[in-house]
Amino acid sequence: MAAPEWLSDDEQDTWRALITCVQLLQQGLDRQLQRDADMPHAYYAILVNLSEAPERTLRMSDLAAALDYSPSRLSHAVSRMEAAGWVARRPCDTDRRVTHATLTADGHRALAAAAPGHVAFVREHVFGGLAVAQQHALREAAERITASLADARDTATEP
């Protein structure tokens, strides 16, 4: 087995900065949403995806894919959100194997109440210290990393 090609000092510093940033961002988003809206960031992401869908409805499998959640993780979250009255599940009229998730009026109100605090957090902690050119560079870097990871995931799951 060949020896690994270790990261350079500059790559190691960049890698650690990215990992720390992602971890702190995820923790901060969860804390802010729990404090201000009594919901985890995962629930907020579900509500956002449903709010942007036609008729505020998505197939559970499509919602799981959009969020990169396992079916069981999504089902557990949607069960809790159903209990809160934010989401309703119903079988598809044309294919009984399919279940739809729909954003309810209460879910839409919960999302609308949570959104201002979420946006303020993102604006302060992500965009507040960046110039426009840095925002564009960040987006480009994130898109490239995302594309590479999506390609690797798709290749790994091909038969």
Short mmCIF file of C-alpha atoms in Angstrom, two decimals:
data_model
loop_
_atom_site.label_atom_id
_atom_site.label_comp_id
_atom_site.label_asym_id
_atom_site.label_seq_id
_atom_site.Cartn_x
_atom_site.Cartn_y
_atom_site.Cartn_z
CA MET A 1 0.00 0.00 0.00
CA ALA A 2 1.33 3.41 -0.98
CA ALA A 3 1.87 6.04 1.65
CA PRO A 4 -0.88 8.69 1.71
CA GLU A 5 -0.21 12.07 0.19
CA TRP A 6 -0.59 14.16 3.34
CA LEU A 7 -2.13 17.61 3.27
CA SER A 8 0.24 20.54 3.07
CA ASP A 9 0.31 22.91 6.03
CA ASP A 10 -1.84 25.38 4.08
CA GLU A 11 -4.34 22.65 3.09
CA GLN A 12 -4.45 21.38 6.69
CA ASP A 13 -5.16 24.89 7.99
CA THR A 14 -7.90 25.39 5.36
CA TRP A 15 -9.42 21.97 6.09
CA ARG A 16 -9.53 22.57 9.84
CA ALA A 17 -10.98 26.05 9.37
CA LEU A 18 -13.73 24.62 7.15
CA ILE A 19 -14.60 21.78 9.54
CA THR A 20 -14.69 24.14 12.52
CA CYS A 21 -16.83 26.62 10.56
CA VAL A 22 -19.35 23.95 9.50
CA GLN A 23 -19.61 22.51 13.01
CA LEU A 24 -20.07 25.90 14.67
CA LEU A 25 -22.56 27.00 12.01
CA GLN A 26 -24.69 23.88 12.49
CA GLN A 27 -24.58 24.25 16.27
CA GLY A 28 -25.40 27.96 16.07
CA LEU A 29 -28.33 27.42 13.72
CA ASP A 30 -29.75 24.75 16.03
CA ARG A 31 -29.31 26.91 19.14
CA GLN A 32 -30.88 29.97 17.51
CA LEU A 33 -33.89 28.06 16.17
CA GLN A 34 -34.41 26.12 19.41
CA ARG A 35 -34.23 29.34 21.43
CA ASP A 36 -36.36 31.51 19.16
CA ALA A 37 -38.76 29.03 17.52
CA ASP A 38 -38.60 25.86 19.63
CA MET A 39 -37.50 23.75 16.65
CA PRO A 40 -34.25 22.18 15.50
CA HIS A 41 -32.65 23.29 12.26
CA ALA A 42 -33.64 19.95 10.67
CA TYR A 43 -37.33 20.79 11.16
CA TYR A 44 -36.80 24.27 9.74
CA ALA A 45 -35.22 22.73 6.64
CA ILE A 46 -38.21 20.41 6.21
CA LEU A 47 -40.66 23.30 6.56
CA VAL A 48 -38.71 25.41 4.04
CA ASN A 49 -38.65 22.60 1.46
CA LEU A 50 -42.37 21.99 1.83
CA SER A 51 -43.16 25.72 1.68
CA GLU A 52 -41.35 25.98 -1.68
CA ALA A 53 -43.04 22.92 -3.22
CA PRO A 54 -46.13 23.07 -5.42
CA GLU A 55 -49.20 22.94 -3.18
CA ARG A 56 -46.73 22.80 -0.26
CA THR A 57 -46.55 19.03 -0.79
CA LEU A 58 -43.73 16.61 -1.57
CA ARG A 59 -43.34 12.87 -1.77
CA MET A 60 -41.57 11.71 1.37
CA SER A 61 -38.86 10.10 -0.76
CA ASP A 62 -38.29 13.35 -2.68
CA LEU A 63 -38.15 15.34 0.55
CA ALA A 64 -35.62 12.90 2.01
CA ALA A 65 -33.50 13.14 -1.14
CA ALA A 66 -33.64 16.95 -1.17
CA LEU A 67 -32.40 17.10 2.42
CA ASP A 68 -30.06 14.10 2.12
CA TYR A 69 -31.87 12.44 5.03
CA SER A 70 -32.40 8.73 5.42
CA PRO A 71 -36.04 7.68 5.07
CA SER A 72 -36.13 6.71 8.76
CA ARG A 73 -34.66 10.05 9.90
CA LEU A 74 -37.23 11.95 7.85
CA SER A 75 -40.10 9.74 9.01
CA HIS A 76 -39.16 10.29 12.66
CA ALA A 77 -38.93 14.06 12.18
CA VAL A 78 -42.21 14.23 10.25
CA SER A 79 -43.94 12.19 12.97
CA ARG A 80 -42.93 14.78 15.55
CA MET A 81 -43.92 17.61 13.23
CA GLU A 82 -47.31 15.95 12.66
CA ALA A 83 -47.81 15.86 16.43
CA ALA A 84 -47.08 19.61 16.50
CA GLY A 85 -49.60 20.14 13.69
CA TRP A 86 -46.99 21.48 11.26
CA VAL A 87 -47.08 18.69 8.67
CA ALA A 88 -49.70 16.22 7.48
CA ARG A 89 -48.93 12.91 5.81
CA ARG A 90 -51.27 11.25 3.36
CA PRO A 91 -51.05 8.40 0.89
CA CYS A 92 -50.83 9.20 -2.80
CA ASP A 93 -54.15 8.84 -4.62
CA THR A 94 -52.59 7.05 -7.58
CA ASP A 95 -49.83 4.96 -5.93
CA ARG A 96 -50.40 3.54 -2.46
CA ARG A 97 -46.66 2.91 -2.07
CA VAL A 98 -46.10 6.68 -2.01
CA THR A 99 -46.69 8.97 0.95
CA HIS A 100 -46.90 12.73 0.65
CA ALA A 101 -45.96 15.30 3.27
CA THR A 102 -47.87 18.58 3.23
CA LEU A 103 -47.14 21.78 5.09
CA THR A 104 -50.17 22.73 7.18
CA ALA A 105 -51.36 26.25 7.94
CA ASP A 106 -49.89 25.89 11.46
CA GLY A 107 -46.60 24.74 9.91
CA HIS A 108 -46.57 27.74 7.61
CA ARG A 109 -47.17 30.04 10.59
CA ALA A 110 -44.35 28.33 12.53
CA LEU A 111 -42.02 28.80 9.57
CA ALA A 112 -43.02 32.44 9.14
CA ALA A 113 -42.39 33.05 12.84
CA ALA A 114 -38.99 31.32 12.75
CA ALA A 115 -37.69 32.85 9.51
CA PRO A 116 -36.78 36.38 10.72
CA GLY A 117 -34.51 35.11 13.50
CA HIS A 118 -32.95 32.54 11.19
CA VAL A 119 -32.24 35.15 8.51
CA ALA A 120 -30.79 37.54 11.10
CA PHE A 121 -28.47 34.79 12.38
CA VAL A 122 -27.28 33.92 8.86
CA ARG A 123 -26.83 37.57 7.93
CA GLU A 124 -24.80 38.29 11.09
CA HIS A 125 -22.65 35.16 11.23
CA VAL A 126 -22.21 34.23 7.57
CA PHE A 127 -22.52 37.39 5.50
CA GLY A 128 -21.84 40.11 8.08
CA GLY A 129 -18.07 39.88 7.88
CA LEU A 130 -17.75 39.17 4.16
CA ALA A 131 -17.35 41.55 1.25
CA VAL A 132 -19.44 40.82 -1.84
CA ALA A 133 -16.43 39.30 -3.63
CA GLN A 134 -15.83 37.00 -0.64
CA GLN A 135 -19.50 35.94 -0.70
CA HIS A 136 -19.14 35.02 -4.37
CA ALA A 137 -15.90 33.13 -3.69
CA LEU A 138 -17.54 31.29 -0.81
CA ARG A 139 -20.51 30.31 -2.99
CA GLU A 140 -18.23 29.12 -5.80
CA ALA A 141 -16.09 27.06 -3.41
CA ALA A 142 -19.17 25.55 -1.73
CA GLU A 143 -20.73 24.70 -5.12
CA ARG A 144 -17.53 22.98 -6.29
CA ILE A 145 -17.20 20.97 -3.09
CA THR A 146 -20.89 20.05 -3.22
CA ALA A 147 -20.64 18.92 -6.84
CA SER A 148 -17.59 16.78 -6.06
CA LEU A 149 -19.30 15.19 -3.08
CA ALA A 150 -22.52 14.58 -5.04
CA ASP A 151 -20.53 12.93 -7.85
CA ALA A 152 -18.70 10.73 -5.32
CA ARG A 153 -21.98 9.77 -3.65
CA ASP A 154 -23.63 8.96 -6.97
CA THR A 155 -20.64 6.88 -8.10
CA ALA A 156 -20.60 4.98 -4.79
CA THR A 157 -24.30 4.10 -5.06
CA GLU A 158 -24.24 2.96 -8.69
CA PRO A 159 -24.73 -0.80 -9.10
#
